């Protein structure tokens, strides 16, 4: 605790913290609105199907920001992310009749957003400039995970507060940009939408093991960069 | 082994399936190892940082996102038959469209008509260009006609040389025709040349 002045966390409290994290992460966004919102969504979808444009506008108002964050996290370009969100809502409206309602509207929408974002990545991959470091990142993205470990260090400052500084934000952007598209996609799906490995494997059409490997490398690389930009301290003495 | 443990730590953090023994081992390790606890917390910080960063990026695009609905509404109203307007460019194009709509007169009408068919014009132009390119690439090479002036020496003019003296001609009587003997004196000490010229009767002009 020495370096950052953090208080030593009792183990029982730590387990409670982990339990909270475990509960929260997989359901971070998809169902955080609760069942009432899901019911509302269902009603809005039914009205939109019947031609009520205002109902669809309400769905747009409700989810466009989350859809944008998801798209931006994957493609890392504001204009492309805006295009993807717009296209996703137009597609969602066009295929509203095919929405069966077995999942929430947002779950259905984010799949459309992700598919468009992944398509975008595939289309632009050939044209993308790949520098040496990025090429290395691509090579290792599906490599066995036992090659390098996580650093037992936490950030020396509050990430949320640090991000208020434009310079730090730019650096985080660079760190995210330095990841391969597949790394970014998996990281964003996990951290923003709380998807399980199985769900991510379905979205990205690959094995669960590949998802695990990509996520591990993505987190490890981000951790390394964040520690470099924001300073780190070995912490949490037992 | 330590790295394999890191994967298990990540799976544990993400709430992924782990067998009961592994879960117990991880919990025991977390109790004993501050490093493992730091790793878990670090992973959580990565997530928190990413979420905050993306939230702030969405704030920056708020204006564009707010203007997006108008564009979506127009496109879904036209039931999918529309020109694709990039979301980022939508407000600018909308402004230009509104300005054009407010214009009156023939030119404005022509402009609007052109806008409606802009896609066809573009497609036609691109197609014509492509066809021209294909023709240029695949056409047979033409036979080249090279006009070249060939300078040849002018034909030698033959000028009859004057004999040093007139040949002697004697008439000769032959059967069935007429003849003559021409004696041409030789030049530069050469011997004379005698030419006997006989013209048969039947070769003479018929009467």
Tab-separated table of C-alpha atoms in Angstrom:
chain	number	residue	atom	x	y	z
A	1	UNK	CA	0.000	0.000	0.000
A	2	UNK	CA	3.039	2.074	0.546
A	3	UNK	CA	3.437	3.762	-2.800
A	4	UNK	CA	-0.081	5.066	-3.272
A	5	UNK	CA	-1.219	5.354	0.294
A	6	UNK	CA	-3.976	2.855	-0.300
A	7	UNK	CA	-5.231	1.125	2.768
A	8	UNK	CA	-4.566	-2.532	3.093
A	9	UNK	CA	-7.681	-4.358	2.041
A	10	UNK	CA	-8.771	-7.205	4.320
A	11	UNK	CA	-9.128	-10.441	2.424
A	12	UNK	CA	-12.832	-10.895	3.195
A	13	UNK	CA	-13.495	-7.445	1.865
A	14	UNK	CA	-11.439	-8.268	-1.173
A	15	UNK	CA	-13.543	-11.341	-1.916
A	16	UNK	CA	-16.660	-9.184	-1.633
A	17	UNK	CA	-15.087	-6.777	-4.096
A	18	UNK	CA	-14.357	-9.618	-6.513
A	19	UNK	CA	-17.852	-10.991	-6.150
A	20	UNK	CA	-19.175	-7.540	-7.009
A	21	UNK	CA	-16.870	-7.329	-10.027
A	22	UNK	CA	-17.852	-10.818	-11.177
A	23	UNK	CA	-21.498	-9.998	-10.951
A	24	UNK	CA	-21.205	-6.644	-12.575
A	25	UNK	CA	-18.896	-7.238	-15.490
A	26	UNK	CA	-20.773	-9.863	-17.477
A	27	UNK	CA	-23.972	-7.908	-17.208
A	28	UNK	CA	-22.447	-4.476	-17.283
A	29	UNK	CA	-24.612	-2.936	-19.904
A	30	UNK	CA	-26.861	-5.372	-21.612
A	31	UNK	CA	-29.345	-5.851	-18.853
A	32	UNK	CA	-28.428	-3.045	-16.538
A	33	UNK	CA	-31.633	-1.249	-17.422
A	34	UNK	CA	-33.519	-4.036	-15.738
A	35	UNK	CA	-36.638	-5.850	-16.797
A	36	UNK	CA	-38.854	-2.765	-16.732
A	37	UNK	CA	-36.813	-1.156	-19.475
A	38	UNK	CA	-36.820	-4.416	-21.372
A	39	UNK	CA	-40.610	-4.424	-21.219
A	40	UNK	CA	-40.650	-0.821	-22.352
A	41	UNK	CA	-38.333	-1.730	-25.179
A	42	UNK	CA	-40.632	-4.514	-26.214
A	43	UNK	CA	-43.561	-2.149	-26.292
A	44	UNK	CA	-41.593	0.414	-28.278
A	45	UNK	CA	-40.512	-2.284	-30.724
A	46	UNK	CA	-44.126	-3.378	-31.217
A	47	UNK	CA	-45.203	0.189	-31.839
A	48	UNK	CA	-42.306	0.793	-34.218
A	49	UNK	CA	-43.265	-2.346	-36.120
A	50	UNK	CA	-46.748	-0.957	-36.483
A	51	UNK	CA	-45.233	2.122	-38.136
A	52	UNK	CA	-44.875	4.417	-35.138
A	53	UNK	CA	-41.723	6.333	-35.988
A	54	UNK	CA	-41.726	8.110	-32.653
A	55	UNK	CA	-41.403	4.777	-30.869
A	56	UNK	CA	-38.342	3.974	-32.919
A	57	UNK	CA	-36.949	7.428	-32.168
A	58	UNK	CA	-37.246	6.626	-28.465
A	59	UNK	CA	-35.282	3.434	-28.968
A	60	UNK	CA	-32.681	5.453	-30.822
A	61	UNK	CA	-32.493	8.020	-28.012
A	62	UNK	CA	-32.109	5.258	-25.503
A	63	UNK	CA	-29.276	3.365	-27.122
A	64	UNK	CA	-27.414	5.482	-29.648
A	65	UNK	CA	-24.662	6.508	-27.242
A	66	UNK	CA	-23.941	2.970	-26.138
A	67	UNK	CA	-23.977	1.834	-29.721
A	68	UNK	CA	-21.543	4.608	-30.577
A	69	UNK	CA	-19.165	3.719	-27.736
A	70	UNK	CA	-19.186	0.119	-28.876
A	71	UNK	CA	-18.527	1.006	-32.515
A	72	UNK	CA	-15.897	3.577	-31.615
A	73	UNK	CA	-14.130	1.142	-29.317
A	74	UNK	CA	-13.777	-1.299	-32.176
A	75	UNK	CA	-13.034	0.901	-35.198
A	76	UNK	CA	-11.411	3.744	-33.260
A	77	UNK	CA	-12.478	6.422	-35.715
A	78	UNK	CA	-15.277	8.897	-34.960
A	79	UNK	CA	-16.653	9.229	-38.503
A	80	UNK	CA	-16.611	5.495	-39.130
A	81	UNK	CA	-18.277	4.863	-35.763
A	82	UNK	CA	-21.034	7.379	-36.581
A	83	UNK	CA	-21.616	5.713	-39.936
A	84	UNK	CA	-21.836	2.320	-38.270
A	85	UNK	CA	-24.359	3.516	-35.686
A	86	UNK	CA	-26.521	5.149	-38.330
A	87	UNK	CA	-26.407	2.068	-40.533
A	88	UNK	CA	-27.164	-0.166	-37.539
A	89	UNK	CA	-30.340	1.729	-36.647
A	90	UNK	CA	-31.502	1.780	-40.259
A	91	UNK	CA	-30.888	-1.969	-40.481
A	92	UNK	CA	-32.619	-2.553	-37.157
A	93	UNK	CA	-35.667	-0.663	-38.418
A	94	UNK	CA	-35.664	-2.545	-41.720
A	95	UNK	CA	-35.490	-5.938	-40.036
A	96	UNK	CA	-37.626	-5.155	-37.009
A	97	UNK	CA	-40.042	-7.878	-38.082
A	98	UNK	CA	-37.270	-10.437	-37.655
A	99	UNK	CA	-36.611	-9.451	-34.060
A	100	UNK	CA	-38.132	-12.327	-32.143
A	101	UNK	CA	-37.842	-10.826	-28.714
A	102	UNK	CA	-35.963	-13.757	-27.199
A	103	UNK	CA	-33.265	-11.279	-26.173
A	104	UNK	CA	-33.489	-7.610	-25.312
A	105	UNK	CA	-33.667	-5.048	-28.086
A	106	UNK	CA	-30.234	-3.758	-27.181
A	107	UNK	CA	-28.679	-7.243	-27.295
A	108	UNK	CA	-30.063	-7.546	-30.804
A	109	UNK	CA	-28.890	-4.048	-31.718
A	110	UNK	CA	-25.368	-4.492	-30.409
A	111	UNK	CA	-25.006	-7.620	-32.511
A	112	UNK	CA	-25.900	-5.565	-35.564
A	113	UNK	CA	-23.403	-2.883	-34.497
A	114	UNK	CA	-20.692	-5.462	-33.875
A	115	UNK	CA	-21.287	-7.192	-37.196
A	116	UNK	CA	-21.040	-3.873	-39.020
A	117	UNK	CA	-17.922	-2.925	-37.062
A	118	UNK	CA	-16.263	-6.278	-37.771
A	119	UNK	CA	-17.218	-5.988	-41.454
A	120	UNK	CA	-15.677	-2.546	-41.458
A	121	UNK	CA	-12.491	-3.904	-39.954
A	122	UNK	CA	-12.292	-6.662	-42.555
A	123	UNK	CA	-12.883	-4.253	-45.429
A	124	UNK	CA	-10.303	-1.771	-44.254
A	125	UNK	CA	-7.708	-4.213	-43.053
A	126	UNK	CA	-5.961	-4.419	-46.393
A	127	UNK	CA	-5.742	-0.683	-46.790
A	128	UNK	CA	-4.589	-0.069	-43.281
A	129	UNK	CA	-1.044	1.003	-42.675
A	130	UNK	CA	0.643	-1.572	-40.510
A	131	UNK	CA	3.779	-0.502	-38.781
A	132	UNK	CA	6.296	-2.774	-37.215
A	133	UNK	CA	4.907	-2.746	-33.684
A	134	UNK	CA	1.405	-3.337	-34.884
A	135	UNK	CA	2.552	-6.204	-37.042
A	136	UNK	CA	4.044	-7.794	-33.959
A	137	UNK	CA	0.777	-7.290	-32.117
A	138	UNK	CA	-1.058	-9.034	-34.950
A	139	UNK	CA	1.345	-11.920	-34.921
A	140	UNK	CA	0.938	-12.532	-31.260
A	141	UNK	CA	-2.792	-12.082	-31.122
A	142	UNK	CA	-3.525	-15.770	-31.401
A	143	UNK	CA	-0.275	-16.969	-29.905
A	144	UNK	CA	-0.279	-19.203	-26.840
A	145	UNK	CA	-0.992	-17.199	-23.758
A	146	UNK	CA	1.766	-18.554	-21.585
A	147	UNK	CA	4.471	-16.340	-23.045
A	148	UNK	CA	4.134	-13.335	-20.816
A	149	UNK	CA	2.470	-12.624	-17.551
A	150	UNK	CA	0.383	-9.799	-16.228
A	151	UNK	CA	2.257	-7.242	-14.215
A	152	UNK	CA	1.365	-7.282	-10.528
A	153	UNK	CA	1.001	-3.519	-10.525
A	154	UNK	CA	-1.897	-1.174	-10.323
A	155	UNK	CA	-2.122	2.383	-11.517
A	156	UNK	CA	-0.726	5.015	-9.249
A	157	UNK	CA	-3.623	7.362	-9.938
A	158	UNK	CA	-7.355	7.168	-10.414
A	159	UNK	CA	-7.949	6.296	-14.081
A	160	UNK	CA	-11.241	8.164	-14.320
A	161	UNK	CA	-9.725	11.349	-12.909
A	162	UNK	CA	-6.615	11.041	-15.042
A	163	UNK	CA	-8.714	10.811	-18.161
A	164	UNK	CA	-9.980	14.323	-17.546
A	165	UNK	CA	-6.572	15.410	-18.773
A	166	UNK	CA	-6.558	15.641	-22.506
A	167	UNK	CA	-2.973	14.484	-22.789
A	168	UNK	CA	-3.683	11.268	-20.894
A	169	UNK	CA	-6.774	10.719	-22.990
A	170	UNK	CA	-4.728	11.035	-26.132
A	171	UNK	CA	-2.290	8.497	-24.773
A	172	UNK	CA	-5.078	6.065	-23.915
A	173	UNK	CA	-6.348	6.543	-27.449
A	174	UNK	CA	-2.904	5.707	-28.770
A	175	UNK	CA	-2.726	2.648	-26.547
A	176	UNK	CA	-6.070	1.455	-27.859
A	177	UNK	CA	-5.029	2.242	-31.409
A	178	UNK	CA	-1.871	0.168	-30.970
A	179	UNK	CA	-3.954	-2.955	-30.377
A	180	UNK	CA	-4.962	-5.048	-33.323
A	181	UNK	CA	-8.611	-4.720	-34.358
A	182	UNK	CA	-9.401	-8.178	-33.046
A	183	UNK	CA	-7.874	-7.340	-29.687
A	184	UNK	CA	-9.864	-4.124	-29.509
A	185	UNK	CA	-13.091	-5.809	-30.493
A	186	UNK	CA	-12.777	-8.463	-27.796
A	187	UNK	CA	-11.690	-5.994	-25.131
A	188	UNK	CA	-14.569	-3.629	-25.888
A	189	UNK	CA	-17.157	-6.387	-26.027
A	190	UNK	CA	-15.992	-7.657	-22.669
A	191	UNK	CA	-15.443	-4.399	-20.821
A	192	UNK	CA	-18.261	-2.370	-22.288
A	193	UNK	CA	-20.925	-4.968	-22.897
A	194	UNK	CA	-19.865	-7.675	-20.475
A	195	UNK	CA	-20.183	-10.462	-23.034
A	196	UNK	CA	-19.177	-13.952	-21.992
A	197	UNK	CA	-16.376	-15.727	-23.864
A	198	UNK	CA	-18.952	-17.962	-25.497
A	199	UNK	CA	-20.982	-14.993	-26.740
A	200	UNK	CA	-17.868	-13.263	-28.058
A	201	UNK	CA	-16.800	-16.448	-29.850
A	202	UNK	CA	-20.173	-16.511	-31.599
A	203	UNK	CA	-19.974	-12.859	-32.605
A	204	UNK	CA	-16.411	-13.171	-33.902
A	205	UNK	CA	-16.918	-16.606	-35.373
A	206	UNK	CA	-13.919	-18.185	-33.662
A	207	UNK	CA	-13.198	-20.546	-30.794
A	208	UNK	CA	-13.584	-19.720	-27.130
A	209	UNK	CA	-9.847	-20.383	-26.698
A	210	UNK	CA	-9.021	-17.769	-29.309
A	211	UNK	CA	-11.217	-15.264	-27.509
A	212	UNK	CA	-9.471	-16.037	-24.228
A	213	UNK	CA	-6.074	-15.590	-25.844
A	214	UNK	CA	-7.020	-12.322	-27.553
A	215	UNK	CA	-8.556	-10.915	-24.407
A	216	UNK	CA	-5.532	-11.831	-22.327
A	217	UNK	CA	-3.094	-10.223	-24.763
A	218	UNK	CA	-5.288	-7.154	-25.167
A	219	UNK	CA	-5.521	-6.617	-21.431
A	220	UNK	CA	-1.847	-7.287	-20.876
A	221	UNK	CA	-0.846	-4.794	-23.582
A	222	UNK	CA	-3.264	-2.186	-22.312
A	223	UNK	CA	-2.023	-2.711	-18.779
A	224	UNK	CA	1.550	-2.188	-19.897
A	225	UNK	CA	0.680	1.018	-21.750
A	226	UNK	CA	-1.463	2.399	-18.946
A	227	UNK	CA	1.276	1.793	-16.418
A	228	UNK	CA	3.658	3.580	-18.729
A	229	UNK	CA	1.386	6.606	-19.186
A	230	UNK	CA	-0.198	6.904	-15.792
A	231	UNK	CA	2.484	5.485	-13.523
A	232	UNK	CA	2.158	2.363	-11.486
A	233	UNK	CA	2.890	1.029	-8.079
A	234	UNK	CA	3.188	-2.442	-6.722
A	235	UNK	CA	0.419	-2.486	-4.254
A	236	UNK	CA	-1.898	-4.489	-2.032
A	237	UNK	CA	0.591	-5.997	0.325
A	238	UNK	CA	-0.788	-9.073	1.986
B	1	UNK	CA	2.930	-22.086	-14.307
B	2	UNK	CA	2.612	-18.514	-13.138
B	3	UNK	CA	1.318	-17.460	-16.538
B	4	UNK	CA	-1.225	-20.218	-16.634
B	5	UNK	CA	-2.338	-18.907	-13.249
B	6	UNK	CA	-2.775	-15.467	-14.785
B	7	UNK	CA	-5.213	-16.903	-17.273
B	8	UNK	CA	-7.106	-18.538	-14.432
B	9	UNK	CA	-7.115	-15.227	-12.597
B	10	UNK	CA	-8.625	-13.593	-15.648
B	11	UNK	CA	-11.242	-16.326	-15.998
B	12	UNK	CA	-12.034	-15.960	-12.311
B	13	UNK	CA	-12.403	-12.195	-12.664
B	14	UNK	CA	-14.644	-12.572	-15.718
B	15	UNK	CA	-16.891	-15.086	-13.990
B	16	UNK	CA	-16.102	-17.753	-16.572
B	17	UNK	CA	-16.519	-21.409	-15.779
B	18	UNK	CA	-13.782	-22.919	-13.631
B	19	UNK	CA	-13.831	-26.266	-11.956
B	20	UNK	CA	-14.290	-26.234	-8.217
B	21	UNK	CA	-10.684	-27.217	-7.450
B	22	UNK	CA	-9.220	-24.436	-9.572
B	23	UNK	CA	-11.587	-21.931	-8.033
B	24	UNK	CA	-10.501	-22.991	-4.541
B	25	UNK	CA	-6.840	-22.774	-5.545
B	26	UNK	CA	-7.299	-19.270	-6.904
B	27	UNK	CA	-9.057	-18.126	-3.777
B	28	UNK	CA	-6.261	-19.571	-1.663
B	29	UNK	CA	-3.670	-17.837	-3.828
B	30	UNK	CA	-5.501	-14.554	-3.608
B	31	UNK	CA	-5.444	-14.829	0.145
B	32	UNK	CA	-1.728	-15.478	0.152
B	33	UNK	CA	-0.421	-13.390	-2.727
B	34	UNK	CA	-0.534	-9.640	-2.950
B	35	UNK	CA	0.783	-9.922	-6.502
B	36	UNK	CA	-2.282	-11.859	-7.587
B	37	UNK	CA	-4.552	-9.331	-5.966
B	38	UNK	CA	-2.693	-6.520	-7.717
B	39	UNK	CA	-3.105	-8.311	-11.033
B	40	UNK	CA	-6.831	-8.686	-10.549
B	41	UNK	CA	-7.228	-5.071	-9.565
B	42	UNK	CA	-5.070	-3.975	-12.486
B	43	UNK	CA	-7.298	-5.848	-14.918
B	44	UNK	CA	-10.297	-4.132	-13.397
B	45	UNK	CA	-8.566	-0.773	-13.822
B	46	UNK	CA	-7.999	-1.494	-17.497
B	47	UNK	CA	-11.722	-2.058	-17.888
B	48	UNK	CA	-12.635	1.043	-15.931
B	49	UNK	CA	-10.206	3.160	-17.929
B	50	UNK	CA	-11.584	1.873	-21.199
B	51	UNK	CA	-15.200	2.482	-20.200
B	52	UNK	CA	-14.428	6.021	-19.050
B	53	UNK	CA	-12.418	6.744	-22.183
B	54	UNK	CA	-15.206	5.570	-24.491
B	55	UNK	CA	-17.771	7.537	-22.511
B	56	UNK	CA	-15.702	10.702	-22.972
B	57	UNK	CA	-15.278	9.999	-26.680
B	58	UNK	CA	-19.050	9.677	-27.000
B	59	UNK	CA	-19.376	13.076	-25.302
B	60	UNK	CA	-17.182	14.565	-28.016
B	61	UNK	CA	-19.462	13.206	-30.726
B	62	UNK	CA	-22.664	14.303	-28.972
B	63	UNK	CA	-23.525	16.952	-31.562
B	64	UNK	CA	-23.114	14.538	-34.466
B	65	UNK	CA	-25.098	11.865	-32.615
B	66	UNK	CA	-27.890	14.324	-31.866
B	67	UNK	CA	-28.157	15.252	-35.526
B	68	UNK	CA	-28.180	11.652	-36.625
B	69	UNK	CA	-31.853	10.980	-35.992
B	70	UNK	CA	-32.983	13.376	-38.739
B	71	UNK	CA	-30.879	11.497	-41.210
B	72	UNK	CA	-32.121	8.093	-40.039
B	73	UNK	CA	-35.716	9.289	-40.118
B	74	UNK	CA	-35.376	10.494	-43.710
B	75	UNK	CA	-33.822	7.247	-44.778
B	76	UNK	CA	-36.347	4.965	-43.113
B	77	UNK	CA	-39.182	7.133	-44.452
B	78	UNK	CA	-37.922	6.658	-47.993
B	79	UNK	CA	-38.093	2.932	-47.294
B	80	UNK	CA	-34.504	2.258	-48.090
B	81	UNK	CA	-34.541	3.873	-51.547
B	82	UNK	CA	-32.101	6.609	-50.862
B	83	UNK	CA	-28.688	7.937	-51.375
B	84	UNK	CA	-26.410	6.862	-48.548
B	85	UNK	CA	-25.428	9.912	-46.586
B	86	UNK	CA	-22.496	9.339	-44.243
B	87	UNK	CA	-23.524	10.144	-40.702
B	88	UNK	CA	-20.588	12.436	-40.147
B	89	UNK	CA	-21.394	14.480	-43.242
B	90	UNK	CA	-25.140	14.502	-42.748
B	91	UNK	CA	-25.584	17.914	-41.076
B	92	UNK	CA	-23.475	19.650	-43.708
B	93	UNK	CA	-25.292	18.008	-46.596
B	94	UNK	CA	-28.642	18.693	-44.980
B	95	UNK	CA	-27.785	22.366	-44.728
B	96	UNK	CA	-26.794	22.453	-48.387
B	97	UNK	CA	-29.977	20.618	-49.346
B	98	UNK	CA	-32.130	23.013	-47.356
B	99	UNK	CA	-30.438	25.963	-49.026
B	100	UNK	CA	-31.057	24.459	-52.459
B	101	UNK	CA	-34.672	23.694	-51.621
B	102	UNK	CA	-35.281	27.289	-50.749
B	103	UNK	CA	-34.003	28.454	-54.166
B	104	UNK	CA	-36.571	29.106	-56.819
B	105	UNK	CA	-36.276	29.226	-60.552
B	106	UNK	CA	-35.171	27.083	-63.445
B	107	UNK	CA	-31.602	26.607	-62.304
B	108	UNK	CA	-32.739	25.444	-58.874
B	109	UNK	CA	-35.125	22.991	-60.509
B	110	UNK	CA	-32.346	21.702	-62.785
B	111	UNK	CA	-30.052	21.435	-59.798
B	112	UNK	CA	-32.627	19.412	-57.859
B	113	UNK	CA	-33.257	17.202	-60.885
B	114	UNK	CA	-29.522	16.634	-61.225
B	115	UNK	CA	-29.276	15.825	-57.513
B	116	UNK	CA	-31.922	13.132	-57.922
B	117	UNK	CA	-30.061	11.531	-60.794
B	118	UNK	CA	-26.542	12.254	-59.662
B	119	UNK	CA	-25.980	8.561	-59.016
B	120	UNK	CA	-26.940	7.637	-62.579
B	121	UNK	CA	-24.605	10.268	-63.998
B	122	UNK	CA	-21.772	9.064	-61.864
B	123	UNK	CA	-22.427	5.445	-62.777
B	124	UNK	CA	-22.606	6.290	-66.487
B	125	UNK	CA	-19.386	8.288	-66.363
B	126	UNK	CA	-17.546	5.544	-64.518
B	127	UNK	CA	-18.890	2.863	-66.883
B	128	UNK	CA	-17.918	4.874	-69.976
B	129	UNK	CA	-14.450	5.403	-68.557
B	130	UNK	CA	-14.084	1.712	-67.810
B	131	UNK	CA	-15.211	0.713	-71.319
B	132	UNK	CA	-12.788	3.191	-72.879
B	133	UNK	CA	-9.985	1.839	-70.736
B	134	UNK	CA	-10.799	-1.749	-71.726
B	135	UNK	CA	-10.868	-0.821	-75.411
B	136	UNK	CA	-7.554	0.962	-75.146
B	137	UNK	CA	-5.963	-1.939	-73.330
B	138	UNK	CA	-7.241	-4.747	-75.552
B	139	UNK	CA	-7.299	-3.217	-79.027
B	140	UNK	CA	-5.049	-4.855	-81.668
B	141	UNK	CA	-1.911	-2.941	-82.414
B	142	UNK	CA	-2.328	-1.124	-85.706
B	143	UNK	CA	0.061	-1.673	-88.611
B	144	UNK	CA	2.180	1.346	-88.672
B	145	UNK	CA	2.624	3.003	-92.055
B	146	UNK	CA	5.886	4.773	-92.065
B	147	UNK	CA	6.275	7.173	-94.886
B	148	UNK	CA	9.834	7.413	-95.821
B	149	UNK	CA	11.435	9.283	-98.678
B	150	UNK	CA	13.929	7.133	-100.442
B	151	UNK	CA	16.414	9.068	-102.373
B	152	UNK	CA	17.434	7.138	-105.448
B	153	UNK	CA	19.990	8.297	-107.955
B	154	UNK	CA	18.349	9.875	-110.951
B	155	UNK	CA	18.279	7.557	-114.011
B	156	UNK	CA	21.280	8.122	-116.169
B	157	UNK	CA	20.422	9.984	-119.284
B	158	UNK	CA	21.566	8.064	-122.338
B	159	UNK	CA	22.884	10.392	-124.905
B	160	UNK	CA	23.571	8.806	-128.256
B	161	UNK	CA	27.165	9.284	-129.059
B	162	UNK	CA	27.924	10.622	-132.499
B	163	UNK	CA	29.711	8.171	-134.689
B	164	UNK	CA	33.058	9.394	-135.915
B	165	UNK	CA	31.953	8.782	-139.515
B	166	UNK	CA	28.716	7.775	-141.199
B	167	UNK	CA	28.241	3.990	-141.731
B	168	UNK	CA	28.420	2.706	-145.244
B	169	UNK	CA	25.174	1.165	-146.432
B	170	UNK	CA	24.961	-1.127	-149.387
B	171	UNK	CA	21.798	-2.625	-150.731
B	172	UNK	CA	21.632	-6.361	-150.796
B	173	UNK	CA	19.426	-8.426	-153.000
B	174	UNK	CA	18.025	-11.503	-151.346
B	175	UNK	CA	15.310	-13.978	-152.343
B	176	UNK	CA	11.936	-13.264	-150.823
B	177	UNK	CA	12.839	-9.941	-149.361
B	178	UNK	CA	15.224	-7.045	-149.399
B	179	UNK	CA	18.398	-6.399	-147.480
B	180	UNK	CA	21.119	-3.955	-146.673
B	181	UNK	CA	24.668	-4.201	-145.355
B	182	UNK	CA	25.715	-1.526	-142.956
B	183	UNK	CA	29.413	-1.154	-142.251
B	184	UNK	CA	30.098	0.831	-139.121
B	185	UNK	CA	33.678	1.971	-138.790
B	186	UNK	CA	35.438	0.941	-135.588
B	187	UNK	CA	36.648	3.424	-132.980
B	188	UNK	CA	40.058	3.704	-131.488
B	189	UNK	CA	41.601	1.143	-133.763
B	190	UNK	CA	38.870	-1.440	-133.378
B	191	UNK	CA	37.733	-3.386	-136.421
B	192	UNK	CA	34.686	-2.225	-138.406
B	193	UNK	CA	31.353	-3.800	-137.665
B	194	UNK	CA	29.195	-5.074	-140.514
B	195	UNK	CA	25.453	-5.401	-139.896
B	196	UNK	CA	23.357	-7.296	-142.428
B	197	UNK	CA	19.720	-6.228	-142.238
B	198	UNK	CA	17.182	-8.411	-144.022
B	199	UNK	CA	13.523	-7.679	-144.221
B	200	UNK	CA	11.401	-10.581	-145.532
B	201	UNK	CA	8.697	-9.649	-148.014
B	202	UNK	CA	5.869	-11.003	-145.880
B	203	UNK	CA	6.784	-8.631	-143.078
B	204	UNK	CA	6.144	-5.690	-145.182
B	205	UNK	CA	2.974	-3.769	-144.793
B	206	UNK	CA	0.077	-5.532	-146.496
B	207	UNK	CA	-1.567	-3.571	-149.264
